[in-house]
Coordinates of C-alpha atoms in Angstrom, one line a residue:
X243 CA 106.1 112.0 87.8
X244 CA 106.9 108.5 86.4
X245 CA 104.2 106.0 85.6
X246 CA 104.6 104.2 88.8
X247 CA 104.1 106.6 90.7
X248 CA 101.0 108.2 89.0
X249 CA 99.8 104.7 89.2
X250 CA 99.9 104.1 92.8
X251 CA 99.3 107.5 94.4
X252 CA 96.2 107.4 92.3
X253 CA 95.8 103.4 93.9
X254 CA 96.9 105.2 97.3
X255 CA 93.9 107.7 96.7
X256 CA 91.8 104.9 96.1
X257 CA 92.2 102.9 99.2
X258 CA 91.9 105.9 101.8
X259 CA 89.0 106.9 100.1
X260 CA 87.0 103.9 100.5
X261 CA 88.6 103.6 103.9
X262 CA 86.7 107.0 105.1
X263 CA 83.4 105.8 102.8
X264 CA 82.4 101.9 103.7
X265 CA 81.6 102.4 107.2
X266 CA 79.1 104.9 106.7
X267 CA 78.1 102.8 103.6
X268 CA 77.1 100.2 106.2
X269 CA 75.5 102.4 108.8
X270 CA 73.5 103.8 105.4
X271 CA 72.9 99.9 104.3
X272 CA 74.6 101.2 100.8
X273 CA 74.9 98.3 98.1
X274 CA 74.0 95.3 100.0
X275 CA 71.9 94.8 96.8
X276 CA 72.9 92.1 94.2
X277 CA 73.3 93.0 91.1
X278 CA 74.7 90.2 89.2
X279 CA 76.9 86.7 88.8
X280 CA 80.1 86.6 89.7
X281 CA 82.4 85.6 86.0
X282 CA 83.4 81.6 86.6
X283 CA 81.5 81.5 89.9
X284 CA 77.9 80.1 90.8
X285 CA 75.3 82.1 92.4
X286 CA 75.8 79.9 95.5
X287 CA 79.4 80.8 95.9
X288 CA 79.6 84.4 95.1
X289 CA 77.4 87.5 93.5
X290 CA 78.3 90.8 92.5
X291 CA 76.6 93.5 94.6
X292 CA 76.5 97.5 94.5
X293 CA 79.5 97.6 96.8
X294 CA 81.1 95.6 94.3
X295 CA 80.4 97.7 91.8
X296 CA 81.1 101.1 93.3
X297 CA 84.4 100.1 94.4
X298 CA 85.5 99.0 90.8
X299 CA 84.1 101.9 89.7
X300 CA 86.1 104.2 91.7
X301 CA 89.0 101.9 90.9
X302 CA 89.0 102.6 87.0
X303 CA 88.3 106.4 87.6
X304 CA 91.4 106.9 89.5
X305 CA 93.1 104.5 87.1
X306 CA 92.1 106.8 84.2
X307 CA 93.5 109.5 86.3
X308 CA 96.9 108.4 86.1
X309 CA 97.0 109.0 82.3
X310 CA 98.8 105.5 81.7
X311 CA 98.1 102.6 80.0
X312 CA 96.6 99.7 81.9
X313 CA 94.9 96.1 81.7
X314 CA 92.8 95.7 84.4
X315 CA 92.0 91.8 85.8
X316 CA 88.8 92.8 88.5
X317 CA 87.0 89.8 90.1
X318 CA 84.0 91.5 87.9
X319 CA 85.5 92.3 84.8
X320 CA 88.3 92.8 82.1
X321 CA 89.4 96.2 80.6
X322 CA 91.8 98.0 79.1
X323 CA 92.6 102.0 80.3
X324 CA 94.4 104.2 77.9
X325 CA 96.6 103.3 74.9
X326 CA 96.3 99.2 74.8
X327 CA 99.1 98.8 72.3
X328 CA 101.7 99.9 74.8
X329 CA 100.4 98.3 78.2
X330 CA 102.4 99.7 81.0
X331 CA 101.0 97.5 84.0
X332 CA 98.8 95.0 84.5
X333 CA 96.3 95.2 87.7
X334 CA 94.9 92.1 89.4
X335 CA 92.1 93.3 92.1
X336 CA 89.3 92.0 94.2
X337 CA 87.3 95.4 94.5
X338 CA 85.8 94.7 97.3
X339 CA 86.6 91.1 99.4
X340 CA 84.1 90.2 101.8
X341 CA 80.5 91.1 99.8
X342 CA 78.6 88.1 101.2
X343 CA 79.5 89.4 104.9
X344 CA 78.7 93.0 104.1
X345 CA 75.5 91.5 102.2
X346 CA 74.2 89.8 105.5
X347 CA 74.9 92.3 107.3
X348 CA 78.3 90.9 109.2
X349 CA 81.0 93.6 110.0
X350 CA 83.5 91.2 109.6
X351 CA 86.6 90.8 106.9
X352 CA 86.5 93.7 104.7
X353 CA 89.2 94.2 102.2
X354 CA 90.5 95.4 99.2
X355 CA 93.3 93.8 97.6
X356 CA 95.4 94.6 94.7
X357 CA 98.6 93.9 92.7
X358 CA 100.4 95.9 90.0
X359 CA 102.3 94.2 87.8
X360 CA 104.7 94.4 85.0
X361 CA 103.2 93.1 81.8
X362 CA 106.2 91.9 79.9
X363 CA 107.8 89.7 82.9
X364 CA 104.2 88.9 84.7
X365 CA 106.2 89.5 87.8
X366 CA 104.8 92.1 90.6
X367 CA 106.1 95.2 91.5
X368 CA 104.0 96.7 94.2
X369 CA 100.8 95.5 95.7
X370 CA 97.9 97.2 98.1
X371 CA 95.3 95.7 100.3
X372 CA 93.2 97.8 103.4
X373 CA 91.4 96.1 106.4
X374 CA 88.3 98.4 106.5
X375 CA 87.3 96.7 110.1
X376 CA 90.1 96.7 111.6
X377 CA 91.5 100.3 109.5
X378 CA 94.8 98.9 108.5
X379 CA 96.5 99.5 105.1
X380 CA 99.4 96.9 103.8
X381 CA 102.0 98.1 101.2
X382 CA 104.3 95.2 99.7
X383 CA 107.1 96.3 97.5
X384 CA 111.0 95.0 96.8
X385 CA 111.7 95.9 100.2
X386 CA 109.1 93.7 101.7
X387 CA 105.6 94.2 103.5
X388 CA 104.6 97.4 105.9
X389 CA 101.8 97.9 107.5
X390 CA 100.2 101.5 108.1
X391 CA 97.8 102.3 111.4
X392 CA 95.0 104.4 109.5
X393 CA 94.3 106.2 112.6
X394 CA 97.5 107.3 113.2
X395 CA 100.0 106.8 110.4
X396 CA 102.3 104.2 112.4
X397 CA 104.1 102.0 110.3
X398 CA 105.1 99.5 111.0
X399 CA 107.5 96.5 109.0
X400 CA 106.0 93.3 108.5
X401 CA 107.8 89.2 108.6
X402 CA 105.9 86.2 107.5
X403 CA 106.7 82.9 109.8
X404 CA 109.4 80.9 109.0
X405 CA 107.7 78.0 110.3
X406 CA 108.8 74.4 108.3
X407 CA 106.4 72.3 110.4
X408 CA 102.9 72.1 111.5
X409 CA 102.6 72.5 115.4
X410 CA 100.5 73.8 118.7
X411 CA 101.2 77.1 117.5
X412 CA 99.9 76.7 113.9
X413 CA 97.1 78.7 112.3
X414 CA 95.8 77.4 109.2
X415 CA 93.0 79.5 107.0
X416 CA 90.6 77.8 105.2
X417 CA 87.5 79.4 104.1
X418 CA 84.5 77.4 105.4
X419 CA 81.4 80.0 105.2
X420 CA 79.9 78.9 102.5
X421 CA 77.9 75.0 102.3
X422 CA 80.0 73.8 98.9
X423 CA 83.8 74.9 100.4
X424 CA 82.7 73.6 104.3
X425 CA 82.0 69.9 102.2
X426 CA 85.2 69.9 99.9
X427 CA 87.3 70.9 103.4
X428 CA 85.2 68.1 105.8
X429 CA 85.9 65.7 103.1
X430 CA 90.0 66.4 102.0
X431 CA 90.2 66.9 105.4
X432 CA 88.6 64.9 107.7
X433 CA 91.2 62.8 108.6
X434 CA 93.8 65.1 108.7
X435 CA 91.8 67.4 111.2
X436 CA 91.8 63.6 113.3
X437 CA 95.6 63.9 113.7
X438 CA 95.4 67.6 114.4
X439 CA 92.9 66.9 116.7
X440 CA 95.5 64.5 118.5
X441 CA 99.1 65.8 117.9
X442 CA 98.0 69.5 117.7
X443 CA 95.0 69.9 119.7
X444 CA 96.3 73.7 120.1
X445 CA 96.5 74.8 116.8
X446 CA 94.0 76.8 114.9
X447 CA 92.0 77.0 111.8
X448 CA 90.6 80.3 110.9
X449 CA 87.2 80.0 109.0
X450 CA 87.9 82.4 106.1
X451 CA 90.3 83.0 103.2
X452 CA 89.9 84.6 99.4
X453 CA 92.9 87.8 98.5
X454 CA 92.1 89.1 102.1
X455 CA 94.2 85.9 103.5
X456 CA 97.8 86.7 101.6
X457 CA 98.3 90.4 104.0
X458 CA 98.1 88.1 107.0
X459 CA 100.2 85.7 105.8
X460 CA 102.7 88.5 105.2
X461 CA 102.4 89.5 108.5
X462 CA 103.3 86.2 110.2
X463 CA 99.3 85.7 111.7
X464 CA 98.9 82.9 109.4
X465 CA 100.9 79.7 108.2
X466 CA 99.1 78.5 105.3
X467 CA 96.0 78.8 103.7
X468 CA 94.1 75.5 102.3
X469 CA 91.8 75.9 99.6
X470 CA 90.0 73.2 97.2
X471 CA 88.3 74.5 94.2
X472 CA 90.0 78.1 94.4
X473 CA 89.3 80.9 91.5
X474 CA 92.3 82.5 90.6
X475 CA 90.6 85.7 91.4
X476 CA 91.0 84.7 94.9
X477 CA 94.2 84.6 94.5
X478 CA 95.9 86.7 92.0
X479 CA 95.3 89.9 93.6
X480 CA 97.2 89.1 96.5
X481 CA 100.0 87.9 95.0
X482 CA 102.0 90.6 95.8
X483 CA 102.5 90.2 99.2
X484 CA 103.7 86.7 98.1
X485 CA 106.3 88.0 96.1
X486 CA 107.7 91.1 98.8
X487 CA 107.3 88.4 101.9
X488 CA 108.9 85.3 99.9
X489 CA 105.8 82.9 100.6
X490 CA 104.9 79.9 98.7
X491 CA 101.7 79.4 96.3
X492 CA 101.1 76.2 95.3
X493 CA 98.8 74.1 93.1
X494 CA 98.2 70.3 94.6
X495 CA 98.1 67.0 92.6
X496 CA 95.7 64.2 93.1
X497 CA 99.1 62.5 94.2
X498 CA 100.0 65.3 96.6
X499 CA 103.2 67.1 94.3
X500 CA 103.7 71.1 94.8
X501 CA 103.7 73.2 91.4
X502 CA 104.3 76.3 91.8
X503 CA 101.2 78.8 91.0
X504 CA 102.3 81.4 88.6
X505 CA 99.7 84.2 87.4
X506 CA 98.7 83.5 83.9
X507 CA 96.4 86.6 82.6
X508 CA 94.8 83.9 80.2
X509 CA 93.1 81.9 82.9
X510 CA 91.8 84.4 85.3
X511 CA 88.2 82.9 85.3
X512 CA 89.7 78.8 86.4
X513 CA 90.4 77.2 89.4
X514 CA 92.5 75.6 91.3
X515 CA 91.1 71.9 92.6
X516 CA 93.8 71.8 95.2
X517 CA 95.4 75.1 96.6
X518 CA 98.0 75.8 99.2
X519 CA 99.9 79.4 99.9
X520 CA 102.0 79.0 102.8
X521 CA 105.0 80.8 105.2
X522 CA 107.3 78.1 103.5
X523 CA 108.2 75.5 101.3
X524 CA 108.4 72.8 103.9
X525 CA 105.2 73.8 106.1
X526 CA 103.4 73.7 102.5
X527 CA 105.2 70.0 102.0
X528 CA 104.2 69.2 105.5
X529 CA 100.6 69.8 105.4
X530 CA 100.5 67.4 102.0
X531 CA 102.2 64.8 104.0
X532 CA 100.1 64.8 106.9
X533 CA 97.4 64.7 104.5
X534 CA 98.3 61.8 102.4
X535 CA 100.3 60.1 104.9
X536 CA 96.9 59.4 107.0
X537 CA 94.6 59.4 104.3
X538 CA 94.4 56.6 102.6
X539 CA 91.3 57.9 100.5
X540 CA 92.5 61.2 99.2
X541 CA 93.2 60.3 96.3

């Protein structure tokens, strides 16, 4: 078997294992417990709690059991598996997205994401990420984005929107659940939410975000997601599903001009002050214009 796939049947095993075991984690109140600081994040914005840790865990043993060599980029922590002078694939991986929910007790937006990678051309090459609430599994290789029905194997293949322009039928995520991200939002975005409010009234902002957002915006349920202040370890795990659906990551200037966000395994624990992923170039260039071009203050 080639190292590819010993990587991701092992990741494979991984993902339907924790599918079968979180549920009755959170029946059994299982590691709600804190246990540490997330690396690059206050104690405010994220911790580090058993489920967390259980979930990496599980990770790096099944990674070890694919007898090949391996840097691993968690949300937690940094490590290489097996020979580290000949790395075969990097791994980018939020564990476990959606510990301050399952912390307070909210069954709501529990995911796993990942991305393998190759480590010579920092370009993906096949990326994971399972919807524990809802028991969906996405698989995003160079034939796109499919979607698997836990409970019954379905698959199904996935589109992103083509959308170029924000309308009534726009869904914008932006994650709002915590006090620090719902004041950087109400203040980038006050007035633009004024002119949705009056040439959009229909459209829709959904209240969360982190890796968990990049699956739906492979599927098409999302058009953009809006972030201020965003750790790249919100990000970099899903950027696989960016790569197999042809979406658009972005970081933002002060002055409103789109870079595009490339993974750099040397600035894991940063941020990004202003951060857009999006169905398309010209939605992404859209938003920033509706932005700027009714907020005189933004800058």
């Amino acid at each position: 078997m080639s190292n590819f796939l010993n990587v991701t049947s092992q990741i494979d095993q991984f993902f339907r294992e924790l599918m079968e075991l979180i549920p009755q984690f959170y029946v059994d109140g299982f590691g709600k417990n804190s246990i540490g600081l997330v690396p690059g994040r206050l104690e405010t914005e994220d911790v580090q709690i058993g489920l967390d840790e259980f979930c990496e865990n599980l990770l790096i043993e099944k990674l070890r059991a694919s007898n090949c060599s391996l840097r691993l980029f968690s949300e937690h922590t940094q490590l290489n598996i097996g020979d580290s002078s000949e790395i075969n694939y990097f791994i980018t991986c939020d564990p476990f997205d959606g510990s301050g929910h399952y912390m307070r007790g909210l069954p709501a937006e529990w995911w796993t994401v990942l991305t393998v990678w190759d480590p010579k051309s920092l370009v993906p090459v096949w990326a994971c990420a399972a919807d524990f609430i809802r028991k969906e599994i996405y698989f995003a290789d160079s034939n796109g984005v499919k979607l698997e029905i836990y409970s019954t194997g379905e698959i199904i293949n996935l589109q992103s929107s083509k959308d170029t322009k924000v309308s009534n039928d726009s869904i914008i995520a932006c994650y709002i659940m915590s006090p620090k991200y719902l004041r950087l939002l109400g203040n980038k975005l006050n007035n633009f939410t004024k002119i949705m409010e009056s040439q959009f009234p229909k459209m829709r902002f959904w209240p969360d975000g982190g890796a968990c957002s990049y699956p739906w915006l492979s599927r098409g349920m999302t058009n953009a997601y809006v972030m201020f202040d965003e750790p790249r370890t919100e990000i970099d795990p899903g950027l696989g599903f960016v790569w197999a659906s042809g979406l658009k990551v972005y970081s933002v200037s002060k002055s409103g001009n789109l870079e595009e966000y490339v993974f750099d395994p040397n600035k894991s624990s940063e941020s990004i002050p202003w951060f857009i992923a999006s169905c398309t170039e010209d939605f992404a260039k859209d938003i920033v214009d509706l932005i700027f071009g009714y907020n005189e203050n933004s800058q």
